[in-house]
Amino acid sequence: MSASGAATVVATSRRIVGIGEFAVSAEATDTIVTHALGSCIAVCIWDRATIVGGLLHFLLPDSAINPERARAQPATFANTGLPLFFQAAYALGLDKKRCRVRLVGGADVAQLGGVSSLNVGKRNLLAARNILWRNGLLIEAEATGGTIPRTVALHLSDGTVDVTSGRDLIKQL
């Protein structure tokens, strides 16, 4: 309620990120969401001082597997998507030293797990960790592995990341 007794309404915006896409924002009212995250990885970043945050949903670890797709949709791959994602966030004012990084995904949703498995989720997770580490970015928290698909929501107002499966909140990072 405001001083006059009238209710104050804050408009919020929900941005949806698909596979091989990312979104960055400096609007505290934004929530960035990606659905049905299986073996893919969602990289969530947020800077408390500038309220700049973003979410990248990449599909595969290395663009060498499909250079043509990497040119057309670079965010599909960790090695081409992460640099573009961070450049966009830096352009809005994100500071690397204040950046909170959270990772979600890397599941084995097919539950193959054995020797014959491609281990895409594990390879994606290792690629993300390696690229972030090489660039001096520490991972604050993770909700990775397992066998269930997840939905991820990054709230720019406070930087929290809600990880859900179905309608159940399974973790807040």
Tab-separated table of N, CA and C in Angstrom:
chain	number	residue	atom	x	y	z
A	1	MET	N	0.839	-1.189	0.000
A	1	MET	CA	0.000	0.000	0.000
A	1	MET	C	0.879	1.246	0.000
A	2	SER	N	0.447	2.243	-0.697
A	2	SER	CA	1.153	3.519	-0.707
A	2	SER	C	0.640	4.365	0.457
A	3	ALA	N	1.248	5.536	0.650
A	3	ALA	CA	0.858	6.421	1.744
A	3	ALA	C	-0.596	6.849	1.617
A	4	SER	N	-1.111	6.913	0.403
A	4	SER	CA	-2.498	7.330	0.201
A	4	SER	C	-3.490	6.196	0.463
A	5	GLY	N	-2.977	4.995	0.710
A	5	GLY	CA	-3.843	3.862	0.970
A	5	GLY	C	-4.141	3.036	-0.267
A	6	ALA	N	-3.709	3.519	-1.434
A	6	ALA	CA	-3.936	2.765	-2.671
A	6	ALA	C	-2.889	1.668	-2.805
A	7	ALA	N	-3.288	0.562	-3.351
A	7	ALA	CA	-2.359	-0.549	-3.563
A	7	ALA	C	-1.365	-0.184	-4.667
A	8	THR	N	-0.108	-0.572	-4.466
A	8	THR	CA	0.916	-0.358	-5.474
A	8	THR	C	1.109	-1.663	-6.238
A	9	VAL	N	0.992	-1.596	-7.536
A	9	VAL	CA	1.141	-2.780	-8.368
A	9	VAL	C	2.475	-2.691	-9.100
A	10	VAL	N	3.258	-3.751	-8.984
A	10	VAL	CA	4.535	-3.810	-9.681
A	10	VAL	C	4.383	-4.796	-10.833
A	11	ALA	N	4.567	-4.286	-12.044
A	11	ALA	CA	4.471	-5.159	-13.212
A	11	ALA	C	5.716	-6.030	-13.298
A	12	THR	N	5.510	-7.282	-13.587
A	12	THR	CA	6.636	-8.185	-13.756
A	12	THR	C	6.631	-8.725	-15.175
A	13	SER	N	7.791	-9.073	-15.626
A	13	SER	CA	7.939	-9.619	-16.961
A	13	SER	C	8.574	-10.995	-16.866
A	14	ARG	N	8.014	-11.945	-17.575
A	14	ARG	CA	8.525	-13.313	-17.599
A	14	ARG	C	9.097	-13.552	-18.989
A	15	ARG	N	10.401	-13.773	-19.045
A	15	ARG	CA	11.079	-14.032	-20.316
A	15	ARG	C	11.373	-15.526	-20.405
A	16	ILE	N	10.963	-16.132	-21.493
A	16	ILE	CA	11.156	-17.560	-21.695
A	16	ILE	C	12.362	-17.775	-22.609
A	17	VAL	N	13.251	-18.671	-22.190
A	17	VAL	CA	14.451	-19.011	-22.955
A	17	VAL	C	14.310	-20.451	-23.439
A	18	GLY	N	14.474	-20.654	-24.736
A	18	GLY	CA	14.407	-21.998	-25.303
A	18	GLY	C	15.793	-22.615	-25.399
A	19	ILE	N	15.835	-23.838	-25.907
A	19	ILE	CA	17.111	-24.530	-26.100
A	19	ILE	C	17.953	-23.757	-27.105
A	20	GLY	N	19.216	-23.539	-26.748
A	20	GLY	CA	20.117	-22.814	-27.635
A	20	GLY	C	19.869	-21.322	-27.651
A	21	GLU	N	19.300	-20.806	-26.565
A	21	GLU	CA	19.013	-19.377	-26.455
A	21	GLU	C	19.494	-18.855	-25.104
A	22	PHE	N	19.579	-17.528	-25.008
A	22	PHE	CA	19.841	-16.897	-23.721
A	22	PHE	C	19.108	-15.577	-23.654
A	23	ALA	N	18.950	-15.085	-22.434
A	23	ALA	CA	18.379	-13.757	-22.201
A	23	ALA	C	19.166	-13.105	-21.081
A	24	VAL	N	19.413	-11.803	-21.221
A	24	VAL	CA	20.014	-11.013	-20.151
A	24	VAL	C	19.138	-9.782	-19.944
A	25	SER	N	19.157	-9.276	-18.724
A	25	SER	CA	18.302	-8.142	-18.399
A	25	SER	C	18.894	-7.362	-17.227
A	26	ALA	N	18.512	-6.110	-17.157
A	26	ALA	CA	18.858	-5.262	-16.018
A	26	ALA	C	17.583	-4.736	-15.354
A	27	GLU	N	16.475	-5.438	-15.571
A	27	GLU	CA	15.187	-5.044	-15.004
A	27	GLU	C	14.880	-5.909	-13.789
A	28	ALA	N	14.800	-5.295	-12.624
A	28	ALA	CA	14.565	-6.034	-11.381
A	28	ALA	C	13.238	-6.789	-11.386
A	29	THR	N	12.296	-6.377	-12.215
A	29	THR	CA	10.992	-7.031	-12.259
A	29	THR	C	10.969	-8.244	-13.193
A	30	ASP	N	12.069	-8.517	-13.867
A	30	ASP	CA	12.112	-9.650	-14.795
A	30	ASP	C	12.378	-10.973	-14.087
A	31	THR	N	11.764	-12.010	-14.608
A	31	THR	CA	12.070	-13.395	-14.257
A	31	THR	C	12.393	-14.093	-15.567
A	32	ILE	N	13.535	-14.758	-15.614
A	32	ILE	CA	13.950	-15.462	-16.824
A	32	ILE	C	13.796	-16.951	-16.565
A	33	VAL	N	13.089	-17.630	-17.468
A	33	VAL	CA	12.683	-19.018	-17.250
A	33	VAL	C	13.079	-19.889	-18.432
A	34	THR	N	13.474	-21.124	-18.134
A	34	THR	CA	13.610	-22.153	-19.161
A	34	THR	C	12.943	-23.421	-18.653
A	35	HIS	N	12.304	-24.143	-19.581
A	35	HIS	CA	11.522	-25.334	-19.241
A	35	HIS	C	12.194	-26.605	-19.761
A	36	ALA	N	11.833	-27.732	-19.140
A	36	ALA	CA	12.208	-29.067	-19.609
A	36	ALA	C	13.709	-29.228	-19.813
A	37	LEU	N	14.464	-28.803	-18.841
A	37	LEU	CA	15.918	-28.917	-18.886
A	37	LEU	C	16.303	-30.339	-18.499
A	38	GLY	N	16.857	-31.086	-19.439
A	38	GLY	CA	17.283	-32.466	-19.166
A	38	GLY	C	18.799	-32.532	-19.115
A	39	SER	N	19.399	-33.048	-20.181
A	39	SER	CA	20.862	-33.133	-20.230
A	39	SER	C	21.495	-31.778	-20.539
A	40	CYS	N	20.689	-30.826	-20.982
A	40	CYS	CA	21.177	-29.467	-21.230
A	40	CYS	C	21.596	-28.814	-19.910
A	41	ILE	N	22.277	-27.692	-20.035
A	41	ILE	CA	22.689	-26.931	-18.859
A	41	ILE	C	22.104	-25.526	-18.937
A	42	ALA	N	21.567	-25.055	-17.828
A	42	ALA	CA	21.187	-23.654	-17.678
A	42	ALA	C	22.270	-22.994	-16.836
A	43	VAL	N	22.868	-21.950	-17.387
A	43	VAL	CA	23.849	-21.148	-16.663
A	43	VAL	C	23.130	-19.873	-16.253
A	44	CYS	N	23.029	-19.653	-14.947
A	44	CYS	CA	22.346	-18.476	-14.407
A	44	CYS	C	23.386	-17.551	-13.794
A	45	ILE	N	23.320	-16.276	-14.164
A	45	ILE	CA	24.266	-15.294	-13.615
A	45	ILE	C	23.485	-14.098	-13.074
A	46	TRP	N	24.072	-13.432	-12.069
A	46	TRP	CA	23.407	-12.277	-11.466
A	46	TRP	C	24.426	-11.429	-10.719
A	47	ASP	N	24.285	-10.122	-10.858
A	47	ASP	CA	25.137	-9.144	-10.180
A	47	ASP	C	24.242	-8.309	-9.266
A	48	ARG	N	24.441	-8.443	-7.968
A	48	ARG	CA	23.616	-7.769	-6.962
A	48	ARG	C	23.644	-6.245	-7.100
A	49	ALA	N	24.791	-5.687	-7.412
A	49	ALA	CA	24.933	-4.222	-7.457
A	49	ALA	C	24.200	-3.593	-8.636
A	50	THR	N	24.215	-4.239	-9.775
A	50	THR	CA	23.606	-3.665	-10.975
A	50	THR	C	22.258	-4.309	-11.326
A	51	ILE	N	21.899	-5.384	-10.646
A	51	ILE	CA	20.692	-6.170	-10.912
A	51	ILE	C	20.704	-6.707	-12.351
A	52	VAL	N	21.877	-6.913	-12.898
A	52	VAL	CA	21.996	-7.528	-14.213
A	52	VAL	C	22.071	-9.032	-14.015
A	53	GLY	N	21.259	-9.740	-14.778
A	53	GLY	CA	21.270	-11.186	-14.697
A	53	GLY	C	20.907	-11.799	-16.023
A	54	GLY	N	21.115	-13.102	-16.100
A	54	GLY	CA	20.771	-13.778	-17.335
A	54	GLY	C	20.757	-15.274	-17.181
A	55	LEU	N	20.228	-15.926	-18.206
A	55	LEU	CA	20.136	-17.374	-18.234
A	55	LEU	C	20.454	-17.840	-19.657
A	56	LEU	N	21.371	-18.782	-19.756
A	56	LEU	CA	21.733	-19.444	-21.012
A	56	LEU	C	21.315	-20.898	-20.913
A	57	HIS	N	20.651	-21.418	-21.959
A	57	HIS	CA	20.237	-22.826	-22.009
A	57	HIS	C	20.963	-23.460	-23.194
A	58	PHE	N	22.098	-24.129	-22.903
A	58	PHE	CA	22.827	-24.753	-24.007
A	58	PHE	C	22.587	-26.250	-24.071
A	59	LEU	N	22.713	-26.789	-25.286
A	59	LEU	CA	22.363	-28.170	-25.600
A	59	LEU	C	23.551	-29.125	-25.579
A	60	LEU	N	24.677	-28.677	-26.118
A	60	LEU	CA	25.845	-29.545	-26.290
A	60	LEU	C	27.129	-28.821	-25.882
A	61	PRO	N	28.164	-29.565	-25.521
A	61	PRO	CA	29.387	-28.944	-25.010
A	61	PRO	C	30.259	-28.241	-26.051
A	62	ASP	N	30.338	-28.777	-27.277
A	62	ASP	CA	31.347	-28.273	-28.215
A	62	ASP	C	30.767	-28.108	-29.612
A	63	SER	N	30.988	-26.952	-30.190
A	63	SER	CA	30.451	-26.625	-31.510
A	63	SER	C	31.128	-27.380	-32.653
A	64	ALA	N	32.245	-28.038	-32.395
A	64	ALA	CA	32.945	-28.772	-33.448
A	64	ALA	C	32.076	-29.875	-34.046
A	65	ILE	N	31.095	-30.338	-33.307
A	65	ILE	CA	30.205	-31.387	-33.793
A	65	ILE	C	29.314	-30.898	-34.932
A	66	ASN	N	29.009	-29.582	-34.966
A	66	ASN	CA	28.138	-29.032	-35.999
A	66	ASN	C	28.449	-27.543	-36.205
A	67	PRO	N	29.546	-27.236	-36.928
A	67	PRO	CA	29.942	-25.838	-37.127
A	67	PRO	C	28.876	-24.975	-37.805
A	68	GLU	N	28.114	-25.569	-38.698
A	68	GLU	CA	27.062	-24.801	-39.378
A	68	GLU	C	25.996	-24.335	-38.383
A	69	ARG	N	25.563	-25.246	-37.518
A	69	ARG	CA	24.577	-24.864	-36.496
A	69	ARG	C	25.178	-23.848	-35.521
A	70	ALA	N	26.462	-23.999	-35.211
A	70	ALA	CA	27.120	-23.061	-34.293
A	70	ALA	C	27.127	-21.647	-34.862
A	71	ARG	N	27.284	-21.527	-36.181
A	71	ARG	CA	27.237	-20.196	-36.806
A	71	ARG	C	25.824	-19.615	-36.755
A	72	ALA	N	24.833	-20.470	-36.993
A	72	ALA	CA	23.445	-20.013	-37.023
A	72	ALA	C	22.861	-19.793	-35.627
A	73	GLN	N	23.250	-20.651	-34.675
A	73	GLN	CA	22.690	-20.577	-33.320
A	73	GLN	C	23.793	-20.908	-32.311
A	74	PRO	N	24.720	-19.960	-32.094
A	74	PRO	CA	25.884	-20.224	-31.241
A	74	PRO	C	25.559	-20.583	-29.794
A	75	ALA	N	24.419	-20.150	-29.279
A	75	ALA	CA	24.071	-20.449	-27.885
A	75	ALA	C	23.696	-21.915	-27.678
A	76	THR	N	23.646	-22.688	-28.744
A	76	THR	CA	23.370	-24.122	-28.649
A	76	THR	C	24.522	-24.862	-27.970
A	77	PHE	N	25.725	-24.302	-28.062
A	77	PHE	CA	26.934	-24.974	-27.577
A	77	PHE	C	27.592	-24.171	-26.462
A	78	ALA	N	28.179	-24.869	-25.508
A	78	ALA	CA	28.848	-24.205	-24.382
A	78	ALA	C	29.991	-23.311	-24.862
A	79	ASN	N	30.827	-23.823	-25.741
A	79	ASN	CA	32.035	-23.079	-26.111
A	79	ASN	C	31.766	-21.847	-26.964
A	80	THR	N	30.631	-21.788	-27.662
A	80	THR	CA	30.291	-20.590	-28.427
A	80	THR	C	29.230	-19.744	-27.728
A	81	GLY	N	28.360	-20.375	-26.961
A	81	GLY	CA	27.286	-19.650	-26.286
A	81	GLY	C	27.724	-18.877	-25.060
A	82	LEU	N	28.577	-19.483	-24.235
A	82	LEU	CA	28.995	-18.802	-23.003
A	82	LEU	C	29.692	-17.464	-23.264
A	83	PRO	N	30.627	-17.366	-24.216
A	83	PRO	CA	31.244	-16.054	-24.463
A	83	PRO	C	30.233	-14.991	-24.893
A	84	LEU	N	29.300	-15.331	-25.771
A	84	LEU	CA	28.285	-14.361	-26.208
A	84	LEU	C	27.374	-13.949	-25.062
A	85	PHE	N	26.991	-14.909	-24.262
A	85	PHE	CA	26.137	-14.678	-23.105
A	85	PHE	C	26.782	-13.678	-22.143
A	86	PHE	N	28.046	-13.914	-21.804
A	86	PHE	CA	28.733	-13.008	-20.881
A	86	PHE	C	28.989	-11.640	-21.504
A	87	GLN	N	29.286	-11.580	-22.787
A	87	GLN	CA	29.474	-10.285	-23.448
A	87	GLN	C	28.203	-9.451	-23.359
A	88	ALA	N	27.053	-10.086	-23.577
A	88	ALA	CA	25.778	-9.374	-23.482
A	88	ALA	C	25.534	-8.871	-22.061
A	89	ALA	N	25.877	-9.677	-21.062
A	89	ALA	CA	25.694	-9.268	-19.664
A	89	ALA	C	26.661	-8.150	-19.280
A	90	TYR	N	27.903	-8.256	-19.734
A	90	TYR	CA	28.882	-7.191	-19.447
A	90	TYR	C	28.427	-5.876	-20.068
A	91	ALA	N	27.826	-5.933	-21.246
A	91	ALA	CA	27.350	-4.717	-21.918
A	91	ALA	C	26.253	-4.015	-21.113
A	92	LEU	N	25.526	-4.766	-20.287
A	92	LEU	CA	24.491	-4.169	-19.430
A	92	LEU	C	25.023	-3.753	-18.068
A	93	GLY	N	26.304	-4.054	-17.784
A	93	GLY	CA	26.894	-3.616	-16.521
A	93	GLY	C	27.263	-4.701	-15.539
A	94	LEU	N	27.077	-5.966	-15.884
A	94	LEU	CA	27.479	-7.048	-14.982
A	94	LEU	C	28.983	-6.974	-14.753
A	95	ASP	N	29.389	-7.116	-13.504
A	95	ASP	CA	30.801	-7.113	-13.140
A	95	ASP	C	31.208	-8.537	-12.786
A	96	LYS	N	32.228	-9.018	-13.446
A	96	LYS	CA	32.707	-10.388	-13.259
A	96	LYS	C	33.056	-10.688	-11.798
A	97	LYS	N	33.585	-9.701	-11.087
A	97	LYS	CA	33.996	-9.905	-9.696
A	97	LYS	C	32.809	-10.079	-8.750
A	98	ARG	N	31.656	-9.543	-9.130
A	98	ARG	CA	30.462	-9.657	-8.287
A	98	ARG	C	29.493	-10.721	-8.791
A	99	CYS	N	29.809	-11.339	-9.886
A	99	CYS	CA	28.895	-12.252	-10.562
A	99	CYS	C	28.663	-13.534	-9.765
A	100	ARG	N	27.387	-13.813	-9.496
A	100	ARG	CA	26.991	-15.076	-8.878
A	100	ARG	C	26.617	-16.022	-10.010
A	101	VAL	N	27.234	-17.203	-10.037
A	101	VAL	CA	26.990	-18.184	-11.097
A	101	VAL	C	26.369	-19.436	-10.479
A	102	ARG	N	25.260	-19.890	-11.079
A	102	ARG	CA	24.603	-21.120	-10.660
A	102	ARG	C	24.360	-21.978	-11.895
A	103	LEU	N	24.532	-23.285	-11.757
A	103	LEU	CA	24.317	-24.225	-12.859
A	103	LEU	C	23.189	-25.187	-12.506
A	104	VAL	N	22.362	-25.475	-13.518
A	104	VAL	CA	21.264	-26.418	-13.343
A	104	VAL	C	21.223	-27.309	-14.578
A	105	GLY	N	20.951	-28.594	-14.369
A	105	GLY	CA	20.771	-29.515	-15.492
A	105	GLY	C	21.791	-30.627	-15.491
A	106	GLY	N	22.135	-31.080	-16.690
A	106	GLY	CA	23.106	-32.158	-16.822
A	106	GLY	C	22.574	-33.498	-16.373
A	107	ALA	N	21.262	-33.696	-16.477
A	107	ALA	CA	20.653	-34.953	-16.033
A	107	ALA	C	20.798	-36.038	-17.094
A	108	ASP	N	20.661	-37.262	-16.654
A	108	ASP	CA	20.604	-38.421	-17.539
A	108	ASP	C	19.134	-38.816	-17.598
A	109	VAL	N	18.340	-38.031	-18.338
A	109	VAL	CA	16.894	-38.244	-18.342
A	109	VAL	C	16.488	-39.537	-19.033
A	110	ALA	N	17.337	-40.061	-19.904
A	110	ALA	CA	17.043	-41.337	-20.549
A	110	ALA	C	17.395	-42.498	-19.623
A	111	GLN	N	18.064	-42.192	-18.531
A	111	GLN	CA	18.506	-43.169	-17.534
A	111	GLN	C	19.303	-44.301	-18.167
A	112	LEU	N	20.134	-43.930	-19.140
A	112	LEU	CA	20.977	-44.935	-19.790
A	112	LEU	C	22.115	-45.305	-18.858
A	113	GLY	N	22.872	-44.314	-18.440
A	113	GLY	CA	23.873	-44.468	-17.401
A	113	GLY	C	25.007	-45.439	-17.645
A	114	GLY	N	24.834	-46.454	-18.417
A	114	GLY	CA	25.864	-47.474	-18.588
A	114	GLY	C	26.993	-47.045	-19.507
A	115	VAL	N	27.845	-47.976	-19.839
A	115	VAL	CA	29.004	-47.728	-20.681
A	115	VAL	C	28.582	-47.251	-22.065
A	116	SER	N	27.449	-47.729	-22.570
A	116	SER	CA	27.010	-47.353	-23.910
A	116	SER	C	26.415	-45.950	-23.961
A	117	SER	N	26.169	-45.349	-22.826
A	117	SER	CA	25.575	-44.021	-22.774
A	117	SER	C	26.539	-42.967	-23.321
A	118	LEU	N	25.973	-41.929	-23.938
A	118	LEU	CA	26.791	-40.818	-24.445
A	118	LEU	C	27.173	-39.845	-23.338
A	119	ASN	N	26.512	-39.946	-22.187
A	119	ASN	CA	26.804	-39.071	-21.046
A	119	ASN	C	26.779	-37.590	-21.421
A	120	VAL	N	25.805	-37.186	-22.214
A	120	VAL	CA	25.725	-35.797	-22.666
A	120	VAL	C	25.608	-34.844	-21.486
A	121	GLY	N	24.781	-35.187	-20.503
A	121	GLY	CA	24.622	-34.317	-19.339
A	121	GLY	C	25.933	-34.088	-18.609
A	122	LYS	N	26.680	-35.148	-18.376
A	122	LYS	CA	27.982	-35.023	-17.694
A	122	LYS	C	28.965	-34.230	-18.524
A	123	ARG	N	28.975	-34.469	-19.838
A	123	ARG	CA	29.881	-33.728	-20.716
A	123	ARG	C	29.518	-32.245	-20.758
A	124	ASN	N	28.230	-31.944	-20.769
A	124	ASN	CA	27.789	-30.550	-20.731
A	124	ASN	C	28.232	-29.869	-19.440
A	125	LEU	N	28.049	-30.553	-18.335
A	125	LEU	CA	28.429	-29.992	-17.039
A	125	LEU	C	29.930	-29.736	-16.970
A	126	LEU	N	30.729	-30.694	-17.422
A	126	LEU	CA	32.185	-30.510	-17.431
A	126	LEU	C	32.602	-29.356	-18.330
A	127	ALA	N	31.960	-29.213	-19.479
A	127	ALA	CA	32.284	-28.113	-20.393
A	127	ALA	C	31.991	-26.766	-19.734
A	128	ALA	N	30.821	-26.644	-19.104
A	128	ALA	CA	30.463	-25.390	-18.444
A	128	ALA	C	31.447	-25.066	-17.322
A	129	ARG	N	31.718	-26.043	-16.475
A	129	ARG	CA	32.661	-25.816	-15.371
A	129	ARG	C	34.032	-25.395	-15.896
A	130	ASN	N	34.512	-26.072	-16.929
A	130	ASN	CA	35.835	-25.783	-17.490
A	130	ASN	C	35.905	-24.371	-18.064
A	131	ILE	N	34.930	-23.986	-18.870
A	131	ILE	CA	34.929	-22.651	-19.481
A	131	ILE	C	34.831	-21.570	-18.411
A	132	LEU	N	33.952	-21.761	-17.444
A	132	LEU	CA	33.808	-20.766	-16.374
A	132	LEU	C	35.099	-20.653	-15.563
A	133	TRP	N	35.688	-21.783	-15.202
A	133	TRP	CA	36.929	-21.787	-14.419
A	133	TRP	C	38.059	-21.093	-15.177
A	134	ARG	N	38.202	-21.412	-16.467
A	134	ARG	CA	39.263	-20.795	-17.275
A	134	ARG	C	39.095	-19.287	-17.386
A	135	ASN	N	37.881	-18.811	-17.199
A	135	ASN	CA	37.613	-17.377	-17.278
A	135	ASN	C	37.482	-16.714	-15.910
A	136	GLY	N	37.901	-17.418	-14.878
A	136	GLY	CA	37.939	-16.839	-13.538
A	136	GLY	C	36.587	-16.657	-12.878
A	137	LEU	N	35.603	-17.441	-13.273
A	137	LEU	CA	34.265	-17.355	-12.685
A	137	LEU	C	34.003	-18.595	-11.836
A	138	LEU	N	33.703	-18.369	-10.570
A	138	LEU	CA	33.442	-19.474	-9.651
A	138	LEU	C	31.949	-19.783	-9.604
A	139	ILE	N	31.633	-21.049	-9.517
A	139	ILE	CA	30.245	-21.490	-9.440
A	139	ILE	C	29.832	-21.479	-7.978
A	140	GLU	N	28.779	-20.731	-7.686
A	140	GLU	CA	28.297	-20.601	-6.311
A	140	GLU	C	27.441	-21.791	-5.881
A	141	ALA	N	26.622	-22.298	-6.796
A	141	ALA	CA	25.715	-23.397	-6.443
A	141	ALA	C	25.314	-24.157	-7.698
A	142	GLU	N	24.880	-25.399	-7.484
A	142	GLU	CA	24.453	-26.254	-8.589
A	142	GLU	C	23.252	-27.096	-8.175
A	143	ALA	N	22.450	-27.437	-9.167
A	143	ALA	CA	21.417	-28.466	-9.046
A	143	ALA	C	21.581	-29.287	-10.324
A	144	THR	N	22.515	-30.231	-10.288
A	144	THR	CA	22.910	-30.942	-11.503
A	144	THR	C	22.860	-32.451	-11.308
A	145	GLY	N	22.889	-33.155	-12.442
A	145	GLY	CA	22.881	-34.609	-12.418
A	145	GLY	C	21.487	-35.157	-12.207
A	146	GLY	N	21.439	-36.377	-11.744
A	146	GLY	CA	20.161	-37.030	-11.503
A	146	GLY	C	19.510	-37.505	-12.786
A	147	THR	N	18.204	-37.735	-12.711
A	147	THR	CA	17.485	-38.295	-13.858
A	147	THR	C	16.190	-37.557	-14.176
A	148	ILE	N	15.927	-36.433	-13.510
A	148	ILE	CA	14.652	-35.750	-13.731
A	148	ILE	C	14.836	-34.458	-14.535
A	149	PRO	N	13.871	-34.135	-15.385
A	149	PRO	CA	13.901	-32.834	-16.069
A	149	PRO	C	13.535	-31.726	-15.083
A	150	ARG	N	14.049	-30.542	-15.339
A	150	ARG	CA	13.831	-29.420	-14.424
A	150	ARG	C	13.380	-28.172	-15.183
A	151	THR	N	12.674	-27.305	-14.488
A	151	THR	CA	12.372	-25.964	-14.953
A	151	THR	C	13.145	-25.013	-14.054
A	152	VAL	N	13.700	-23.966	-14.650
A	152	VAL	CA	14.555	-23.033	-13.920
A	152	VAL	C	13.989	-21.626	-14.067
A	153	ALA	N	13.910	-20.895	-12.955
A	153	ALA	CA	13.451	-19.507	-12.981
A	153	ALA	C	14.432	-18.644	-12.197
A	154	LEU	N	15.046	-17.675	-12.881
A	154	LEU	CA	15.950	-16.706	-12.258
A	154	LEU	C	15.176	-15.421	-12.015
A	155	HIS	N	15.086	-15.017	-10.748
A	155	HIS	CA	14.373	-13.794	-10.358
A	155	HIS	C	15.397	-12.674	-10.209
A	156	LEU	N	15.341	-11.703	-11.102
A	156	LEU	CA	16.339	-10.632	-11.064
A	156	LEU	C	16.197	-9.727	-9.847
A	157	SER	N	15.043	-9.673	-9.229
A	157	SER	CA	14.845	-8.811	-8.064
A	157	SER	C	15.806	-9.145	-6.930
A	158	ASP	N	16.072	-10.450	-6.738
A	158	ASP	CA	16.953	-10.848	-5.634
A	158	ASP	C	17.991	-11.901	-6.027
A	159	GLY	N	17.988	-12.307	-7.293
A	159	GLY	CA	18.980	-13.261	-7.765
A	159	GLY	C	18.705	-14.712	-7.428
A	160	THR	N	17.550	-15.005	-6.833
A	160	THR	CA	17.272	-16.400	-6.502
A	160	THR	C	16.948	-17.195	-7.764
A	161	VAL	N	17.295	-18.467	-7.703
A	161	VAL	CA	17.009	-19.390	-8.797
A	161	VAL	C	16.137	-20.504	-8.223
A	162	ASP	N	14.908	-20.608	-8.744
A	162	ASP	CA	14.013	-21.685	-8.350
A	162	ASP	C	14.155	-22.819	-9.345
A	163	VAL	N	14.362	-24.026	-8.827
A	163	VAL	CA	14.476	-25.222	-9.652
A	163	VAL	C	13.283	-26.098	-9.309
A	164	THR	N	12.446	-26.365	-10.307
A	164	THR	CA	11.249	-27.159	-10.084
A	164	THR	C	11.215	-28.364	-11.019
A	165	SER	N	10.469	-29.365	-10.606
A	165	SER	CA	10.189	-30.511	-11.454
A	165	SER	C	8.696	-30.747	-11.323
A	166	GLY	N	8.007	-30.669	-12.440
A	166	GLY	CA	6.550	-30.675	-12.368
A	166	GLY	C	6.110	-29.414	-11.647
A	167	ARG	N	5.314	-29.563	-10.627
A	167	ARG	CA	4.874	-28.402	-9.841
A	167	ARG	C	5.629	-28.274	-8.523
A	168	ASP	N	6.598	-29.162	-8.302
A	168	ASP	CA	7.295	-29.185	-7.027
A	168	ASP	C	8.608	-28.403	-7.073
A	169	LEU	N	8.809	-27.529	-6.093
A	169	LEU	CA	10.085	-26.843	-5.935
A	169	LEU	C	11.055	-27.875	-5.368
A	170	ILE	N	12.142	-28.161	-6.102
A	170	ILE	CA	13.090	-29.149	-5.598
A	170	ILE	C	14.333	-28.497	-4.988
A	171	LYS	N	14.587	-27.240	-5.368
A	171	LYS	CA	15.748	-26.563	-4.798
A	171	LYS	C	15.663	-25.084	-5.120
A	172	GLN	N	16.157	-24.268	-4.190
A	172	GLN	CA	16.305	-22.850	-4.452
A	172	GLN	C	17.763	-22.499	-4.276
A	173	LEU	N	18.355	-21.927	-5.306
A	173	LEU	CA	19.771	-21.582	-5.284
A	173	LEU	C	19.942	-20.084	-5.113
